[in-house]
Amino acid sequence: MSARSGDLPVDYRDVVRAAMRLQGVAHRTPVMTSSTLDAMTGAQLFFKCENFQRIGAFKFRGAYNALSKLAAGGQATGVITYSSGNHAQAIALAARVTGLTATIVMPRDTPSVKLAATRGYGAEVVTYDPATTVREDLAAQLAAERGLHLIPPFDHPDIIAGQGTVARELLQTAGPLDLLLVPCGGGGLLSGCAITVKSLSPGCRIVGVEPELGDDATRSFHSATLCSVKNPSTIADGARTSALGKLTFPLVMALVDDMVTVSDEALVRAMRWVTERMKIIVEPTAVLGVAALLEGTVRATGLRVGIVLSGGNVDLRQFAKWFDQ
């Protein structure tokens, strides 16, 4: 299916424009391989390592794309968002780079490394109790009171276009792929990558991977009805979103070939493999695609497979506890 089919809110031209804005600002992250994991899966794997991106995750791409447009147009002097961590850090840094101020609404149980990093980039952090507060409502209230421009973590055309540059770089480096596995939270990364893949490599299947405890997008995909989940308790904190968005849901339905889930236990096993064999630090959300392969949820024998490692912002004390279980 073409990324321009129907009336989709973002197309590949937006991704190309985002890539131009990001040039020289975002890192062009490495594509790594592992002969051991190739042998285990019977596939040729190409890992797009967004754990080496600025702020340690792919989120900087979309954040900078959105904020640089705002700053260039003189549309705002301050922005606000809500995030469990990576988008928070991305907006904080992008605001500092573009000369804007940033206010971030974050849950109290956000990993301490992400809270500290967000504040370190100069943003004001407003915490809330996720059991009693709806973060979208709190952010909207603060935006109205303070005159701030709201940039949501995934359901925004400039965010989606920026994330699509991940797949663009991967295909430029690795060449044609048969399959691309992408972590899915709110669907911004998955949507952006799907737009790129269906435009540059239409024969490549794209599969989104979610944690079992936060399976709203998978249920939405297979039922063709937008589903939600309340405060999922998965260790994949980057995928704790309650539902796909008004923009990402139709993009996922139009462009993604399949959605699958993996357990939190599988995520720990996958993190161990990536850490021990590839010698890099990744967070649980990052290895959703790896876990799908290692657990046999997705079969890839004989295929050239791209895997997006979405980030590496993990509390090392918790990291050690997971491996000690």
Short mmCIF file of C-alpha atoms in Angstrom, two decimals:
data_model
loop_
_atom_site.label_atom_id
_atom_site.label_comp_id
_atom_site.label_asym_id
_atom_site.label_seq_id
_atom_site.Cartn_x
_atom_site.Cartn_y
_atom_site.Cartn_z
CA MET A 1 0.00 0.00 0.00
CA SER A 2 1.34 3.45 -0.87
CA ALA A 3 2.03 5.90 1.96
CA ARG A 4 0.02 8.46 -0.03
CA SER A 5 -3.08 6.31 -0.31
CA GLY A 6 -6.30 7.83 0.99
CA ASP A 7 -6.28 10.99 3.06
CA LEU A 8 -3.52 10.17 5.52
CA PRO A 9 -2.29 13.09 7.67
CA VAL A 10 1.44 12.61 6.98
CA ASP A 11 3.28 11.36 3.90
CA TYR A 12 6.86 10.67 2.89
CA ARG A 13 7.42 14.24 1.69
CA ASP A 14 7.00 15.32 5.33
CA VAL A 15 9.64 12.77 6.39
CA VAL A 16 12.09 14.14 3.81
CA ARG A 17 11.54 17.70 5.06
CA ALA A 18 12.07 16.49 8.64
CA ALA A 19 15.34 14.83 7.63
CA MET A 20 16.55 18.14 6.21
CA ARG A 21 15.76 19.95 9.48
CA LEU A 22 17.49 17.25 11.53
CA GLN A 23 20.66 17.20 9.42
CA GLY A 24 23.59 18.28 11.57
CA VAL A 25 21.44 18.44 14.72
CA ALA A 26 20.33 14.87 15.39
CA HIS A 27 22.83 12.02 15.34
CA ARG A 28 22.82 9.63 12.42
CA THR A 29 22.76 6.57 14.66
CA PRO A 30 24.69 3.40 13.81
CA VAL A 31 23.24 0.24 12.30
CA MET A 32 24.73 -2.74 14.11
CA THR A 33 24.72 -6.47 13.43
CA SER A 34 25.22 -9.61 15.52
CA SER A 35 26.33 -12.92 14.03
CA THR A 36 25.17 -14.69 17.19
CA LEU A 37 21.63 -13.34 16.95
CA ASP A 38 21.63 -14.01 13.20
CA ALA A 39 22.43 -17.67 13.94
CA MET A 40 19.77 -17.89 16.64
CA THR A 41 17.03 -16.50 14.41
CA GLY A 42 18.14 -17.80 11.01
CA ALA A 43 17.87 -14.26 9.67
CA GLN A 44 20.17 -11.39 8.76
CA LEU A 45 19.45 -8.70 11.35
CA PHE A 46 20.15 -4.97 11.16
CA PHE A 47 19.74 -3.03 14.42
CA LYS A 48 19.03 0.71 14.17
CA CYS A 49 20.53 1.88 17.46
CA GLU A 50 18.52 4.88 18.61
CA ASN A 51 19.94 4.37 22.10
CA PHE A 52 22.85 6.41 20.68
CA GLN A 53 20.57 9.29 19.63
CA ARG A 54 20.66 12.59 21.51
CA ILE A 55 18.83 12.17 24.86
CA GLY A 56 19.30 8.41 24.38
CA ALA A 57 16.20 7.74 22.28
CA PHE A 58 14.56 8.30 18.89
CA LYS A 59 12.21 10.87 20.43
CA PHE A 60 14.63 13.73 19.78
CA ARG A 61 13.91 13.44 16.05
CA GLY A 62 10.22 14.27 16.29
CA ALA A 63 10.66 16.79 19.08
CA TYR A 64 13.26 18.83 17.22
CA ASN A 65 11.31 18.65 13.97
CA ALA A 66 8.21 20.06 15.69
CA LEU A 67 9.93 22.71 17.79
CA SER A 68 12.25 23.95 15.06
CA LYS A 69 9.17 24.65 12.91
CA LEU A 70 7.53 26.52 15.80
CA ALA A 71 10.65 28.57 16.51
CA ALA A 72 11.20 29.41 12.86
CA GLY A 73 7.61 30.56 12.46
CA GLY A 74 7.59 32.61 15.65
CA GLN A 75 4.43 30.78 16.71
CA ALA A 76 5.39 30.23 20.36
CA THR A 77 7.94 31.08 23.02
CA GLY A 78 7.09 28.14 25.28
CA VAL A 79 5.89 24.57 24.88
CA ILE A 80 4.38 21.95 27.14
CA THR A 81 4.05 18.19 26.84
CA TYR A 82 3.30 15.06 28.87
CA SER A 83 5.59 12.04 28.86
CA SER A 84 6.88 9.10 30.87
CA GLY A 85 10.41 10.09 30.02
CA ASN A 86 11.99 9.95 26.56
CA HIS A 87 9.69 12.48 24.89
CA ALA A 88 10.10 14.65 27.99
CA GLN A 89 13.86 14.71 27.58
CA ALA A 90 13.53 15.22 23.83
CA ILE A 91 11.27 18.26 24.18
CA ALA A 92 13.46 19.66 26.95
CA LEU A 93 16.61 19.45 24.82
CA ALA A 94 14.90 20.55 21.60
CA ALA A 95 13.49 23.58 23.44
CA ARG A 96 16.94 24.50 24.71
CA VAL A 97 18.44 24.15 21.23
CA THR A 98 15.69 26.22 19.57
CA GLY A 99 15.47 28.90 22.27
CA LEU A 100 12.03 27.95 23.59
CA THR A 101 11.00 27.22 27.19
CA ALA A 102 9.62 23.79 28.11
CA THR A 103 7.24 22.51 30.78
CA ILE A 104 6.90 18.74 31.12
CA VAL A 105 4.09 16.85 32.86
CA MET A 106 5.52 13.54 34.13
CA PRO A 107 4.18 10.72 36.36
CA ARG A 108 5.68 10.48 39.83
CA ASP A 109 6.87 6.91 39.16
CA THR A 110 8.97 7.89 36.13
CA PRO A 111 12.47 6.31 36.35
CA SER A 112 14.70 8.67 38.27
CA VAL A 113 17.27 8.78 35.46
CA LYS A 114 14.63 10.26 33.13
CA LEU A 115 13.40 12.82 35.67
CA ALA A 116 16.95 13.98 36.35
CA ALA A 117 17.82 14.20 32.67
CA THR A 118 14.69 16.19 31.83
CA ARG A 119 15.44 18.74 34.52
CA GLY A 120 19.08 18.76 33.46
CA TYR A 121 18.11 19.96 30.00
CA GLY A 122 16.49 22.99 31.62
CA ALA A 123 12.79 22.07 31.57
CA GLU A 124 10.31 22.66 34.37
CA VAL A 125 8.88 19.31 35.51
CA VAL A 126 5.35 19.05 36.91
CA THR A 127 4.69 15.63 38.43
CA TYR A 128 1.32 13.93 38.91
CA ASP A 129 -0.20 10.77 40.36
CA PRO A 130 -1.25 8.55 37.40
CA ALA A 131 -3.83 6.81 39.59
CA THR A 132 -5.81 10.03 40.10
CA THR A 133 -4.83 12.41 37.29
CA VAL A 134 -5.28 12.30 33.51
CA ARG A 135 -2.05 13.69 32.13
CA GLU A 136 -3.62 15.06 28.95
CA ASP A 137 -6.12 17.07 31.00
CA LEU A 138 -3.42 18.47 33.29
CA ALA A 139 -1.22 19.47 30.35
CA ALA A 140 -4.15 21.14 28.56
CA GLN A 141 -5.03 23.07 31.72
CA LEU A 142 -1.47 24.31 32.17
CA ALA A 143 -1.19 25.18 28.47
CA ALA A 144 -4.31 27.36 28.71
CA GLU A 145 -3.23 29.01 31.97
CA ARG A 146 0.32 29.76 30.83
CA GLY A 147 -0.18 30.35 27.11
CA LEU A 148 2.01 27.39 26.10
CA HIS A 149 1.94 25.43 22.85
CA LEU A 150 1.09 21.76 23.47
CA ILE A 151 3.25 19.18 21.67
CA PRO A 152 1.90 15.67 22.41
CA PRO A 153 4.32 12.74 22.51
CA PHE A 154 3.13 10.94 19.38
CA ASP A 155 -0.15 12.21 17.91
CA HIS A 156 1.24 15.18 15.99
CA PRO A 157 2.16 15.33 12.28
CA ASP A 158 5.61 16.85 12.86
CA ILE A 159 6.40 14.28 15.55
CA ILE A 160 5.38 11.42 13.25
CA ALA A 161 7.40 12.82 10.32
CA GLY A 162 10.49 13.22 12.49
CA GLN A 163 10.29 9.64 13.72
CA GLY A 164 10.01 8.44 10.14
CA THR A 165 13.63 9.48 9.60
CA VAL A 166 14.66 6.42 11.67
CA ALA A 167 13.55 4.02 8.93
CA ARG A 168 14.89 6.32 6.21
CA GLU A 169 18.40 6.16 7.63
CA LEU A 170 18.13 2.41 8.26
CA LEU A 171 17.19 1.68 4.64
CA GLN A 172 19.90 4.01 3.35
CA THR A 173 22.50 2.13 5.41
CA ALA A 174 21.31 -1.50 5.30
CA GLY A 175 19.68 -1.55 1.88
CA PRO A 176 16.39 -3.28 1.05
CA LEU A 177 14.69 -5.21 3.87
CA ASP A 178 12.09 -7.98 3.92
CA LEU A 179 10.79 -7.13 7.38
CA LEU A 180 10.99 -4.23 9.84
CA LEU A 181 10.13 -4.67 13.53
CA VAL A 182 9.25 -1.48 15.41
CA PRO A 183 8.32 -0.93 19.09
CA CYS A 184 4.86 0.56 19.54
CA GLY A 185 3.56 2.80 22.32
CA GLY A 186 1.36 5.55 20.95
CA GLY A 187 2.32 4.69 17.39
CA GLY A 188 4.36 7.75 16.40
CA LEU A 189 7.54 5.80 15.66
CA LEU A 190 5.62 2.94 14.05
CA SER A 191 3.55 5.28 11.88
CA GLY A 192 6.54 7.31 10.76
CA CYS A 193 8.57 4.21 9.93
CA ALA A 194 5.62 2.69 8.06
CA ILE A 195 5.27 5.81 5.91
CA THR A 196 8.94 5.62 4.99
CA VAL A 197 9.03 1.86 4.37
CA LYS A 198 5.94 1.80 2.16
CA SER A 199 7.41 4.62 0.09
CA LEU A 200 11.03 3.44 -0.23
CA SER A 201 10.69 -0.34 0.09
CA PRO A 202 7.07 -1.34 -0.57
CA GLY A 203 7.87 -5.05 -0.54
CA CYS A 204 9.02 -4.87 3.08
CA ARG A 205 6.54 -5.99 5.75
CA ILE A 206 6.34 -3.78 8.83
CA VAL A 207 5.27 -5.25 12.16
CA GLY A 208 4.62 -3.32 15.35
CA VAL A 209 5.47 -4.95 18.69
CA GLU A 210 3.85 -4.14 22.03
CA PRO A 211 4.14 -5.48 25.58
CA GLU A 212 1.37 -7.93 26.51
CA LEU A 213 0.39 -5.73 29.45
CA GLY A 214 -0.12 -2.74 27.15
CA ASP A 215 -1.71 -4.37 24.11
CA ASP A 216 -4.14 -1.62 23.09
CA ALA A 217 -2.65 -1.06 19.63
CA THR A 218 -2.57 -4.78 18.86
CA ARG A 219 -6.22 -5.16 19.82
CA SER A 220 -7.07 -2.04 17.86
CA PHE A 221 -5.27 -3.34 14.78
CA HIS A 222 -6.91 -6.76 14.78
CA SER A 223 -10.40 -5.46 15.59
CA ALA A 224 -10.17 -2.33 13.40
CA THR A 225 -11.65 -0.48 16.40
CA LEU A 226 -9.68 1.91 18.61
CA CYS A 227 -9.08 0.16 21.96
CA SER A 228 -7.46 1.44 25.13
CA VAL A 229 -5.79 0.21 28.31
CA LYS A 230 -5.59 2.01 31.67
CA ASN A 231 -2.17 2.52 33.27
CA PRO A 232 -0.49 -0.68 31.97
CA SER A 233 2.04 -2.03 34.47
CA THR A 234 4.59 -3.25 31.93
CA ILE A 235 8.30 -2.66 32.50
CA ALA A 236 8.35 -1.16 28.99
CA ASP A 237 7.60 2.33 30.29
CA GLY A 238 7.95 3.81 26.80
CA ALA A 239 4.91 1.76 25.75
CA ARG A 240 2.59 2.62 28.63
CA THR A 241 0.34 4.77 26.49
CA SER A 242 -3.39 4.19 26.89
CA ALA A 243 -4.28 4.14 23.17
CA LEU A 244 -3.21 5.03 19.66
CA GLY A 245 -4.02 8.60 18.62
CA LYS A 246 -6.39 10.21 16.15
CA LEU A 247 -3.53 10.46 13.67
CA THR A 248 -1.56 7.32 14.45
CA PHE A 249 -4.53 4.91 14.50
CA PRO A 250 -5.48 5.45 10.82
CA LEU A 251 -1.81 5.41 9.80
CA VAL A 252 -1.24 2.09 11.56
CA MET A 253 -4.39 0.61 10.06
CA ALA A 254 -3.45 1.75 6.55
CA LEU A 255 0.28 1.00 6.46
CA VAL A 256 1.27 -1.61 9.09
CA ASP A 257 1.15 -5.29 8.11
CA ASP A 258 0.76 -6.86 11.56
CA MET A 259 0.86 -6.21 15.30
CA VAL A 260 2.10 -8.68 17.95
CA THR A 261 2.84 -8.68 21.69
CA VAL A 262 5.53 -10.12 23.96
CA SER A 263 5.71 -10.66 27.72
CA ASP A 264 7.73 -8.61 30.17
CA GLU A 265 9.73 -11.76 30.95
CA ALA A 266 10.64 -11.98 27.27
CA LEU A 267 11.79 -8.35 27.35
CA VAL A 268 14.19 -9.10 30.20
CA ARG A 269 15.62 -12.06 28.28
CA ALA A 270 16.02 -9.93 25.17
CA MET A 271 17.74 -7.13 27.11
CA ARG A 272 20.17 -9.68 28.50
CA TRP A 273 20.99 -10.96 25.02
CA VAL A 274 21.53 -7.48 23.58
CA THR A 275 23.65 -6.43 26.56
CA GLU A 276 25.79 -9.55 26.63
CA ARG A 277 26.20 -10.12 22.91
CA MET A 278 26.14 -6.60 21.45
CA LYS A 279 27.65 -4.81 24.47
CA ILE A 280 25.14 -1.96 24.46
CA ILE A 281 22.67 -0.66 27.03
CA VAL A 282 19.01 -0.66 26.01
CA GLU A 283 15.72 -0.07 27.83
CA PRO A 284 12.87 -2.61 27.89
CA THR A 285 10.81 -0.84 25.20
CA ALA A 286 13.79 -0.92 22.84
CA VAL A 287 13.92 -4.72 22.66
CA LEU A 288 10.27 -5.37 21.84
CA GLY A 289 11.25 -6.39 18.30
CA VAL A 290 14.20 -8.48 19.49
CA ALA A 291 11.96 -10.33 21.94
CA ALA A 292 9.40 -11.06 19.22
CA LEU A 293 12.13 -12.80 17.20
CA LEU A 294 13.81 -14.64 20.06
CA GLU A 295 10.50 -15.94 21.42
CA GLY A 296 9.35 -17.10 17.97
CA THR A 297 6.39 -14.71 17.94
CA VAL A 298 7.64 -13.48 14.56
CA ARG A 299 9.35 -15.88 12.16
CA ALA A 300 12.11 -14.45 10.00
CA THR A 301 14.14 -17.41 8.70
CA GLY A 302 16.07 -16.44 5.59
CA LEU A 303 14.96 -12.80 5.70
CA ARG A 304 16.77 -9.47 5.91
CA VAL A 305 15.26 -7.90 9.02
CA GLY A 306 15.49 -4.40 10.40
CA ILE A 307 14.96 -3.93 14.14
CA VAL A 308 14.57 -0.51 15.74
CA LEU A 309 16.23 -0.32 19.16
CA SER A 310 14.28 2.71 20.30
CA GLY A 311 16.29 3.90 23.31
CA GLY A 312 18.68 3.24 26.14
CA ASN A 313 17.39 5.33 29.05
CA VAL A 314 17.18 2.79 31.83
CA ASP A 315 17.80 3.02 35.57
CA LEU A 316 20.93 0.88 35.95
CA ARG A 317 19.94 -0.21 39.46
CA GLN A 318 16.67 -1.57 38.13
CA PHE A 319 18.52 -2.97 35.13
CA ALA A 320 20.69 -5.04 37.46
CA LYS A 321 17.67 -6.22 39.47
CA TRP A 322 15.93 -7.54 36.36
CA PHE A 323 19.00 -9.59 35.46
CA ASP A 324 19.34 -10.87 39.02
CA GLN A 325 15.88 -12.44 39.09
#
